[in-house]
Coordinates of C-alpha atoms and ligand atoms in Angstrom, one line a residue:
X1 CA 28.0 -0.8 11.4
X2 CA 24.3 -0.2 10.7
X3 CA 21.9 -0.7 13.6
X4 CA 18.4 -1.7 12.5
X5 CA 15.3 -2.0 14.5
X6 CA 12.7 -4.4 12.9
X7 CA 9.2 -3.8 14.1
X8 CA 6.8 -6.6 13.5
X9 CA 9.7 -8.9 13.4
X10 CA 7.7 -12.1 13.1
X11 CA 6.0 -10.9 9.9
X12 CA 6.6 -13.0 6.8
X13 CA 8.6 -10.3 4.8
X14 CA 10.4 -9.4 8.0
X15 CA 11.6 -13.0 8.6
X16 CA 13.1 -13.1 5.1
X17 CA 14.7 -9.6 5.5
X18 CA 16.2 -10.8 8.8
X19 CA 18.0 -13.6 7.0
X20 CA 19.6 -11.1 4.7
X21 CA 20.6 -8.7 7.5
X22 CA 21.8 -11.3 9.9
X23 CA 24.1 -12.6 7.1
X24 CA 25.7 -9.2 6.8
X25 CA 28.4 -8.6 9.4
X26 CA 28.0 -4.9 9.0
X27 CA 24.3 -4.9 10.1
X28 CA 23.3 -5.3 13.7
X29 CA 19.6 -6.3 14.1
X30 CA 17.2 -5.7 17.0
X31 CA 13.9 -7.4 16.8
X32 CA 10.7 -5.9 18.2
X33 CA 7.5 -8.0 18.2
X34 CA 4.6 -9.2 20.3
X35 CA 5.1 -12.6 22.1
X36 CA 8.9 -12.4 21.7
X37 CA 9.5 -16.0 22.7
X38 CA 8.5 -16.9 19.1
X39 CA 11.9 -15.7 17.9
X40 CA 14.0 -17.1 20.7
X41 CA 15.8 -19.2 18.1
X42 CA 17.4 -16.1 16.7
X43 CA 18.7 -14.7 20.0
X44 CA 22.4 -15.6 19.3
X45 CA 22.3 -13.9 16.0
X46 CA 20.8 -10.6 16.8
X47 CA 21.7 -7.7 19.2
X48 CA 18.4 -7.9 21.1
X49 CA 14.9 -9.2 21.0
X50 CA 12.4 -6.8 22.5
X51 CA 8.8 -7.7 23.3
X52 CA 6.4 -4.8 22.7
X53 CA 3.3 -3.5 20.9
X54 CA 3.7 -1.2 17.8
X55 CA 0.9 1.0 19.1
X56 CA 2.8 1.8 22.3
X57 CA 5.0 5.0 21.8
X58 CA 7.0 4.4 25.0
X59 CA 8.0 0.8 24.2
X60 CA 8.9 1.8 20.6
X61 CA 11.0 4.9 21.7
X62 CA 13.0 2.8 24.1
X63 CA 13.7 0.2 21.4
X64 CA 14.7 2.9 18.9
X65 CA 17.4 4.5 21.1
X66 CA 20.7 4.1 19.3
X67 CA 19.2 2.7 16.0
X68 CA 20.2 4.0 12.6
X69 CA 17.3 2.6 10.7
X70 CA 13.7 1.6 11.6
X71 CA 12.0 -1.0 9.4
X72 CA 8.2 -1.4 10.2
X73 CA 6.6 -4.5 8.8
X74 CA 3.1 -4.1 10.4
X75 CA -0.4 -4.9 9.6
X76 CA -3.9 -4.8 11.4
X77 CA -7.0 -2.7 11.7
X78 CA -5.2 -0.3 14.0
X79 CA -2.4 0.4 11.4
X80 CA -3.1 4.1 11.7
X81 CA -2.5 4.1 15.4
X82 CA 0.7 2.1 14.8
X83 CA 1.9 4.6 12.2
X84 CA 1.2 7.5 14.5
X85 CA 3.1 5.7 17.3
X86 CA 6.1 4.9 15.1
X87 CA 6.3 8.5 13.9
X88 CA 6.1 10.0 17.4
X89 CA 8.6 7.5 18.9
X90 CA 11.0 8.2 16.0
X91 CA 10.7 12.0 16.6
X92 CA 11.3 11.4 20.4
X93 CA 14.3 9.1 20.0
X94 CA 15.8 11.2 17.1
X95 CA 16.0 8.3 14.6
X96 CA 15.5 9.7 11.2
X97 CA 15.5 6.8 8.7
X98 CA 12.3 4.8 8.3
X99 CA 11.2 2.0 5.9
X100 CA 7.5 1.5 6.0
X101 CA 5.6 -1.3 4.3
X102 CA 2.3 -0.3 3.0
X103 CA 0.3 -1.7 0.1
X104 CA -0.8 -1.5 -3.6
X105 CA -3.6 0.9 -4.5
X106 CA -3.4 3.6 -1.6
X107 CA -3.2 6.5 -4.1
X108 CA -5.8 4.9 -6.5
X109 CA -2.7 4.5 -8.7
X110 CA -3.5 1.1 -10.2
X111 CA -4.8 1.4 -13.7
X112 CA -7.5 -0.5 -15.7
X113 CA -9.5 -3.5 -14.7
X114 CA -7.0 -4.7 -12.2
X115 CA -7.3 -1.3 -10.5
X116 CA -11.0 -1.7 -10.1
X117 CA -10.7 -5.3 -9.0
X118 CA -8.1 -4.4 -6.4
X119 CA -10.2 -1.5 -5.1
X120 CA -13.3 -3.7 -4.7
X121 CA -11.6 -6.6 -3.1
X122 CA -9.4 -4.6 -0.7
X123 CA -12.1 -2.0 0.4
X124 CA -11.4 -0.5 3.9
X125 CA -8.0 -2.0 4.1
X126 CA -6.8 0.4 1.4
X127 CA -8.4 3.4 3.1
X128 CA -6.7 2.5 6.4
X129 CA -3.3 1.9 4.8
X130 CA -3.6 5.2 3.1
X131 CA -4.3 7.1 6.3
X132 CA -1.4 5.3 7.9
X133 CA 0.9 6.3 5.1
X134 CA -0.3 9.9 5.3
X135 CA 1.0 9.9 8.9
X136 CA 4.5 8.9 7.7
X137 CA 4.4 11.2 4.6
X138 CA 3.4 14.2 6.7
X139 CA 6.3 13.7 9.0
X140 CA 9.8 15.2 8.6
X141 CA 11.3 11.7 8.7
X142 CA 13.6 10.3 6.0
X143 CA 11.0 7.6 5.0
X144 CA 10.8 5.1 2.2
X145 CA 7.2 3.8 1.7
X146 CA 7.0 0.5 0.0
X147 CA 3.8 -0.5 -1.8
X148 CA 4.0 -4.2 -2.8
X149 CA 1.8 -5.8 -5.4
X150 CA 0.0 -8.9 -4.4
X151 CA 2.5 -11.0 -2.5
X152 CA 3.7 -14.5 -3.4
X153 CA 6.0 -16.9 -1.5
X154 CA 8.1 -17.6 -4.7
X155 CA 11.8 -18.1 -4.0
X156 CA 12.9 -15.4 -6.4
X157 CA 14.1 -11.8 -6.3
X158 CA 12.7 -10.1 -9.4
X159 CA 11.2 -6.7 -9.1
X160 CA 10.8 -3.2 -10.7
X161 CA 9.8 0.1 -9.1
X162 CA 7.2 2.8 -9.9
X163 CA 7.2 6.2 -8.1
X164 CA 4.2 7.9 -6.5
X165 CA 2.4 9.8 -9.2
X166 CA 3.0 7.0 -11.8
X167 CA 0.7 4.2 -12.7
X168 CA 1.3 1.0 -10.7
X169 CA 2.7 -1.9 -13.0
X170 CA 2.0 -5.5 -12.7
X171 CA -0.1 -7.6 -10.3
X172 CA 2.3 -9.6 -8.1
X173 CA 5.7 -9.7 -6.4
X174 CA 7.5 -12.1 -4.1
X175 CA 8.0 -11.4 -0.4
X176 CA 11.6 -12.3 -1.0
X177 CA 11.8 -9.4 -3.5
X178 CA 10.4 -6.9 -0.9
X179 CA 12.8 -8.3 1.7
X180 CA 15.7 -7.8 -0.7
X181 CA 14.6 -4.2 -1.4
X182 CA 14.4 -3.5 2.3
X183 CA 17.9 -4.9 2.8
X184 CA 19.2 -2.9 0.0
X185 CA 17.8 0.3 1.5
X186 CA 19.3 -0.6 4.9
X187 CA 22.7 -0.7 3.5
X188 CA 22.1 2.2 1.0
X189 CA 20.3 4.6 3.4
X190 CA 20.6 7.6 1.1
X191 CA 18.6 5.9 -1.7
X192 CA 14.8 6.5 -2.2
X193 CA 14.6 9.0 0.8
X194 CA 11.1 10.6 1.1
X195 CA 9.9 8.4 -1.8
X196 CA 6.9 6.0 -2.0
X197 CA 7.8 3.1 -4.3
X198 CA 5.3 0.7 -6.0
X199 CA 7.0 -2.7 -6.3
X200 CA 6.0 -5.4 -8.8
X201 CA 7.5 -8.3 -10.7
X202 CA 8.0 -7.3 -14.3
X203 CA 5.7 -8.9 -16.9
X204 CA 2.9 -9.6 -14.5
X205 CA 0.3 -7.3 -15.9
X206 CA -3.3 -8.7 -16.0
X207 CA -6.8 -8.2 -14.8
X208 CA -6.0 -9.9 -11.5
X209 CA -3.0 -11.9 -10.0
X210 CA -2.5 -15.0 -12.1
X211 CA -3.3 -17.5 -9.2
X212 CA -6.5 -15.7 -8.1
Ligands
NAP1 N1 -0.9 -10.1 1.1 C1 -0.6 -9.3 0.1 O1 -0.8 -9.7 -1.1 C2 -0.2 -7.9 0.4 C3 0.2 -7.1 -0.7 C4 0.7 -5.8 -0.4 C5 0.9 -5.4 0.9 N2 0.6 -6.3 2.0 C6 1.0 -5.9 3.3 O2 2.4 -6.0 3.5 C7 2.6 -6.0 4.9 C8 3.7 -7.1 5.3 O3 3.3 -8.3 4.7 P1 3.7 -9.7 5.6 O4 3.3 -10.9 4.7 O5 5.1 -9.6 6.1 O6 2.6 -9.5 6.7 P2 2.4 -10.3 8.1 O7 3.1 -11.7 8.0 O8 1.0 -10.3 8.4 O9 3.2 -9.3 9.1 C9 2.6 -8.3 9.8 C10 3.2 -8.3 11.2 O10 2.6 -7.2 11.9 C11 2.7 -7.5 13.3 N3 1.8 -6.6 14.0 C12 0.5 -6.4 13.8 N4 0.0 -5.5 14.8 C13 1.1 -5.3 15.7 C14 1.3 -4.6 16.9 N5 0.3 -3.9 17.4 N6 2.5 -4.7 17.5 C15 3.5 -5.4 16.9 N7 3.4 -6.1 15.8 C16 2.2 -6.1 15.2 C17 2.1 -8.9 13.3 O11 2.6 -9.5 14.4 P3 2.0 -10.8 15.2 O12 2.8 -11.9 14.6 O13 2.2 -10.6 16.6 O14 0.5 -10.9 14.8 C18 2.8 -9.5 12.1 O15 3.9 -10.3 12.3 C19 1.2 -6.2 5.6 O16 0.8 -5.0 6.1 C20 0.4 -6.7 4.4 O17 -1.0 -6.3 4.7 C21 0.1 -7.5 1.7

């Protein structure tokens, strides 16, 4: 049995990942979110639903006790403070395996015109997400950083990976693909440890996402 704590459990990718994990009888899910009543409908399908804030180390550390994997699906201007809190809480509670959702472009790894467009449009968001990711990469945790391309709500799982140090490929990827990758990592915890993965849909290269 794998025990997973999902932080930011009402996030759009998290909601899809939860469906994959709940359907797997070998995965036991604990949800952590603000305003927990929003997920009351899942209470019979998960181990626990915990109300808390991802910038609060104590709340996080309590929720992490006994977990095998932490999956953080977070956002916001204080993403660096949230990364610090997740890191410290994991160190305190002795949980080693972390899946952290970041974003495209944090290492200036996106080539060509799309890279310029991405940098201009995302601005400080990228700088913040990079600083948050630094917090995770500088830890001794068994992390996997996930850097999705521009997200779509297409009902498809179709993705390829690039590693840190390689050029990013493509412009878009579905949230369902990211959720599928997260679930894959939860049940294959030894894969992609201490790696930072770019994730895109194959064949979506362009100067900007097709719909933009
Ligand atoms: N849009 C894109 O094209 C794109 C591309 C690459 C990466 N990303 C990034 O991918 C990540 C996941 O995407 P998504 O669509 O699943 O995002 P999302 O729906 O915005 O989910 C983020 C979650 O973070 C939670 N959160 C924020 N601050 C929190 C705090 N202090 N304590 C607890 N929870 C907190 C939010 O909770 P509440 O519901 O309580 O507000 C929200 O549910 C985001 O960071 C996004 O920026 C986006």
